[in-house]
């Protein structure tokens, strides 16, 4: 079972996929958000290549649990995706994923500018890793 995670942004959408054992999330980088048709074409290619059966999309929430304007944009994005791809698309709380991704990149010695290029994929991997960890806990 392939799972693809997306970290939505208005310019770039981070992408990550699981390893074959459903243990690790692997960042794949990012796709340009626009034009949307091209994004969907590339997304479908990832779905085919990695045999994806589920897409997770990070849903931004405020620390108090409320939703802001960014959450509405993500919900619109997910609605559009659901119309165009033939597999389930689920929302998942993404609080602190970008901050964790930035921390991991700093710890790895990435420069700030180079980190911006990679942070979207790493944020998607953080989102997916939390999902994979929950799956593993449910199995025990």
PDB file of N, CA and C in Angstrom, residues 17-63:
ATOM      1  N   UNK A  17       6.440  10.038   0.313  1.00  0.00           N
ATOM      2  CA  UNK A  17       5.841   8.717   0.125  1.00  0.00           C
ATOM      3  C   UNK A  17       6.449   7.769   1.161  1.00  0.00           C
ATOM      4  N   UNK A  18       5.740   6.687   1.448  1.00  0.00           N
ATOM      5  CA  UNK A  18       6.257   5.707   2.411  1.00  0.00           C
ATOM      6  C   UNK A  18       7.225   4.737   1.745  1.00  0.00           C
ATOM      7  N   UNK A  19       8.042   4.087   2.576  1.00  0.00           N
ATOM      8  CA  UNK A  19       8.893   3.001   2.088  1.00  0.00           C
ATOM      9  C   UNK A  19       8.036   1.735   1.982  1.00  0.00           C
ATOM     10  N   UNK A  20       8.546   0.669   1.357  1.00  0.00           N
ATOM     11  CA  UNK A  20       7.735  -0.544   1.167  1.00  0.00           C
ATOM     12  C   UNK A  20       7.264  -1.212   2.458  1.00  0.00           C
ATOM     13  N   UNK A  21       7.934  -0.965   3.574  1.00  0.00           N
ATOM     14  CA  UNK A  21       7.546  -1.613   4.825  1.00  0.00           C
ATOM     15  C   UNK A  21       6.531  -0.804   5.635  1.00  0.00           C
ATOM     16  N   UNK A  22       6.103   0.328   5.116  1.00  0.00           N
ATOM     17  CA  UNK A  22       5.205   1.245   5.841  1.00  0.00           C
ATOM     18  C   UNK A  22       5.817   1.698   7.161  1.00  0.00           C
ATOM     19  N   UNK A  23       7.125   1.854   7.172  1.00  0.00           N
ATOM     20  CA  UNK A  23       7.836   2.256   8.379  1.00  0.00           C
ATOM     21  C   UNK A  23       8.364   3.677   8.290  1.00  0.00           C
ATOM     22  N   UNK A  24       8.880   4.046   7.131  1.00  0.00           N
ATOM     23  CA  UNK A  24       9.529   5.347   6.972  1.00  0.00           C
ATOM     24  C   UNK A  24       8.847   6.197   5.915  1.00  0.00           C
ATOM     25  N   UNK A  25       8.811   7.492   6.177  1.00  0.00           N
ATOM     26  CA  UNK A  25       8.339   8.472   5.206  1.00  0.00           C
ATOM     27  C   UNK A  25       9.554   9.053   4.493  1.00  0.00           C
ATOM     28  N   UNK A  26       9.471   9.119   3.187  1.00  0.00           N
ATOM     29  CA  UNK A  26      10.586   9.592   2.375  1.00  0.00           C
ATOM     30  C   UNK A  26      10.188  10.856   1.619  1.00  0.00           C
ATOM     31  N   UNK A  27      10.863  11.978   1.872  1.00  0.00           N
ATOM     32  CA  UNK A  27      10.526  13.200   1.141  1.00  0.00           C
ATOM     33  C   UNK A  27      10.914  13.072  -0.330  1.00  0.00           C
ATOM     34  N   UNK A  28      10.028  13.527  -1.202  1.00  0.00           N
ATOM     35  CA  UNK A  28      10.293  13.498  -2.640  1.00  0.00           C
ATOM     36  C   UNK A  28      10.545  14.890  -3.200  1.00  0.00           C
ATOM     37  N   UNK A  29      10.468  15.908  -2.361  1.00  0.00           N
ATOM     38  CA  UNK A  29      10.647  17.279  -2.840  1.00  0.00           C
ATOM     39  C   UNK A  29       9.313  17.988  -2.922  1.00  0.00           C
ATOM     40  N   UNK A  30       9.139  18.761  -3.984  1.00  0.00           N
ATOM     41  CA  UNK A  30       7.884  19.502  -4.121  1.00  0.00           C
ATOM     42  C   UNK A  30       7.458  19.562  -5.577  1.00  0.00           C
ATOM     43  N   UNK A  31       6.188  19.867  -5.764  1.00  0.00           N
ATOM     44  CA  UNK A  31       5.626  20.138  -7.080  1.00  0.00           C
ATOM     45  C   UNK A  31       5.131  21.576  -7.090  1.00  0.00           C
ATOM     46  N   UNK A  32       5.269  22.276  -8.216  1.00  0.00           N
ATOM     47  CA  UNK A  32       4.686  23.614  -8.304  1.00  0.00           C
ATOM     48  C   UNK A  32       3.159  23.520  -8.191  1.00  0.00           C
ATOM     49  N   UNK A  33       2.563  24.425  -7.427  1.00  0.00           N
ATOM     50  CA  UNK A  33       1.111  24.406  -7.226  1.00  0.00           C
ATOM     51  C   UNK A  33       0.349  24.875  -8.465  1.00  0.00           C
ATOM     52  N   UNK A  34       0.972  25.696  -9.268  1.00  0.00           N
ATOM     53  CA  UNK A  34       0.323  26.242 -10.468  1.00  0.00           C
ATOM     54  C   UNK A  34       1.196  25.979 -11.685  1.00  0.00           C
ATOM     55  N   UNK A  35       0.604  25.774 -12.819  1.00  0.00           N
ATOM     56  CA  UNK A  35      -0.827  25.656 -13.063  1.00  0.00           C
ATOM     57  C   UNK A  35      -1.378  24.352 -12.473  1.00  0.00           C
ATOM     58  N   UNK A  36      -2.607  24.410 -12.005  1.00  0.00           N
ATOM     59  CA  UNK A  36      -3.185  23.288 -11.284  1.00  0.00           C
ATOM     60  C   UNK A  36      -3.256  22.024 -12.140  1.00  0.00           C
ATOM     61  N   UNK A  37      -3.580  22.179 -13.414  1.00  0.00           N
ATOM     62  CA  UNK A  37      -3.654  21.017 -14.302  1.00  0.00           C
ATOM     63  C   UNK A  37      -2.327  20.277 -14.392  1.00  0.00           C
ATOM     64  N   UNK A  38      -1.233  21.013 -14.434  1.00  0.00           N
ATOM     65  CA  UNK A  38       0.095  20.396 -14.470  1.00  0.00           C
ATOM     66  C   UNK A  38       0.406  19.719 -13.142  1.00  0.00           C
ATOM     67  N   UNK A  39       0.009  20.360 -12.035  1.00  0.00           N
ATOM     68  CA  UNK A  39       0.192  19.726 -10.728  1.00  0.00           C
ATOM     69  C   UNK A  39      -0.527  18.378 -10.698  1.00  0.00           C
ATOM     70  N   UNK A  40      -1.775  18.344 -11.149  1.00  0.00           N
ATOM     71  CA  UNK A  40      -2.560  17.099 -11.127  1.00  0.00           C
ATOM     72  C   UNK A  40      -1.911  16.041 -12.014  1.00  0.00           C
ATOM     73  N   UNK A  41      -1.401  16.445 -13.177  1.00  0.00           N
ATOM     74  CA  UNK A  41      -0.724  15.492 -14.059  1.00  0.00           C
ATOM     75  C   UNK A  41       0.462  14.849 -13.334  1.00  0.00           C
ATOM     76  N   UNK A  42       1.276  15.675 -12.669  1.00  0.00           N
ATOM     77  CA  UNK A  42       2.435  15.155 -11.949  1.00  0.00           C
ATOM     78  C   UNK A  42       2.015  14.314 -10.739  1.00  0.00           C
ATOM     79  N   UNK A  43       0.956  14.740 -10.061  1.00  0.00           N
ATOM     80  CA  UNK A  43       0.444  13.967  -8.928  1.00  0.00           C
ATOM     81  C   UNK A  43       0.001  12.578  -9.385  1.00  0.00           C
ATOM     82  N   UNK A  44      -0.715  12.513 -10.496  1.00  0.00           N
ATOM     83  CA  UNK A  44      -1.149  11.215 -11.028  1.00  0.00           C
ATOM     84  C   UNK A  44       0.049  10.337 -11.382  1.00  0.00           C
ATOM     85  N   UNK A  45       1.114  10.949 -11.866  1.00  0.00           N
ATOM     86  CA  UNK A  45       2.329  10.188 -12.179  1.00  0.00           C
ATOM     87  C   UNK A  45       2.939   9.602 -10.905  1.00  0.00           C
ATOM     88  N   UNK A  46       3.000  10.394  -9.827  1.00  0.00           N
ATOM     89  CA  UNK A  46       3.484   9.871  -8.544  1.00  0.00           C
ATOM     90  C   UNK A  46       2.591   8.727  -8.066  1.00  0.00           C
ATOM     91  N   UNK A  47       1.288   8.889  -8.184  1.00  0.00           N
ATOM     92  CA  UNK A  47       0.340   7.859  -7.753  1.00  0.00           C
ATOM     93  C   UNK A  47       0.590   6.558  -8.509  1.00  0.00           C
ATOM     94  N   UNK A  48       0.809   6.669  -9.810  1.00  0.00           N
ATOM     95  CA  UNK A  48       1.088   5.479 -10.622  1.00  0.00           C
ATOM     96  C   UNK A  48       2.441   4.866 -10.246  1.00  0.00           C
ATOM     97  N   UNK A  49       3.482   5.692 -10.205  1.00  0.00           N
ATOM     98  CA  UNK A  49       4.844   5.196  -9.974  1.00  0.00           C
ATOM     99  C   UNK A  49       4.989   4.516  -8.618  1.00  0.00           C
ATOM    100  N   UNK A  50       4.373   5.085  -7.587  1.00  0.00           N
ATOM    101  CA  UNK A  50       4.527   4.550  -6.226  1.00  0.00           C
ATOM    102  C   UNK A  50       3.345   3.685  -5.787  1.00  0.00           C
ATOM    103  N   UNK A  51       2.439   3.375  -6.714  1.00  0.00           N
ATOM    104  CA  UNK A  51       1.276   2.525  -6.432  1.00  0.00           C
ATOM    105  C   UNK A  51       0.526   3.021  -5.198  1.00  0.00           C
ATOM    106  N   UNK A  52       0.198   4.283  -5.227  1.00  0.00           N
ATOM    107  CA  UNK A  52      -0.437   4.958  -4.095  1.00  0.00           C
ATOM    108  C   UNK A  52      -1.920   4.607  -4.032  1.00  0.00           C
ATOM    109  N   UNK A  53      -2.387   4.291  -2.824  1.00  0.00           N
ATOM    110  CA  UNK A  53      -3.808   4.002  -2.626  1.00  0.00           C
ATOM    111  C   UNK A  53      -4.469   5.001  -1.676  1.00  0.00           C
ATOM    112  N   UNK A  54      -3.679   5.926  -1.128  1.00  0.00           N
ATOM    113  CA  UNK A  54      -4.201   6.943  -0.218  1.00  0.00           C
ATOM    114  C   UNK A  54      -3.326   8.186  -0.308  1.00  0.00           C
ATOM    115  N   UNK A  55      -3.977   9.346  -0.369  1.00  0.00           N
ATOM    116  CA  UNK A  55      -3.268  10.626  -0.332  1.00  0.00           C
ATOM    117  C   UNK A  55      -3.669  11.344   0.949  1.00  0.00           C
ATOM    118  N   UNK A  56      -2.673  11.757   1.722  1.00  0.00           N
ATOM    119  CA  UNK A  56      -2.895  12.560   2.924  1.00  0.00           C
ATOM    120  C   UNK A  56      -2.522  14.001   2.611  1.00  0.00           C
ATOM    121  N   UNK A  57      -3.334  14.927   3.066  1.00  0.00           N
ATOM    122  CA  UNK A  57      -3.042  16.347   2.876  1.00  0.00           C
ATOM    123  C   UNK A  57      -3.068  17.013   4.242  1.00  0.00           C
ATOM    124  N   UNK A  58      -2.022  17.760   4.533  1.00  0.00           N
ATOM    125  CA  UNK A  58      -1.935  18.458   5.809  1.00  0.00           C
ATOM    126  C   UNK A  58      -2.962  19.567   5.917  1.00  0.00           C
ATOM    127  N   UNK A  59      -3.705  19.568   7.011  1.00  0.00           N
ATOM    128  CA  UNK A  59      -4.704  20.600   7.282  1.00  0.00           C
ATOM    129  C   UNK A  59      -4.175  21.512   8.379  1.00  0.00           C
ATOM    130  N   UNK A  60      -3.917  22.778   8.047  1.00  0.00           N
ATOM    131  CA  UNK A  60      -3.377  23.688   9.064  1.00  0.00           C
ATOM    132  C   UNK A  60      -4.420  24.038  10.121  1.00  0.00           C
ATOM    133  N   UNK A  61      -3.981  23.980  11.367  1.00  0.00           N
ATOM    134  CA  UNK A  61      -4.830  24.375  12.496  1.00  0.00           C
ATOM    135  C   UNK A  61      -4.018  25.299  13.376  1.00  0.00           C
ATOM    136  N   UNK A  62      -4.724  26.168  14.038  1.00  0.00           N
ATOM    137  CA  UNK A  62      -4.072  27.016  15.031  1.00  0.00           C
ATOM    138  C   UNK A  62      -3.775  26.163  16.255  1.00  0.00           C
ATOM    139  N   UNK A  63      -2.882  26.638  17.097  1.00  0.00           N
ATOM    140  CA  UNK A  63      -2.501  25.850  18.269  1.00  0.00           C
ATOM    141  C   UNK A  63      -3.679  25.604  19.214  1.00  0.00           C
TER     142      UNK A  63
END
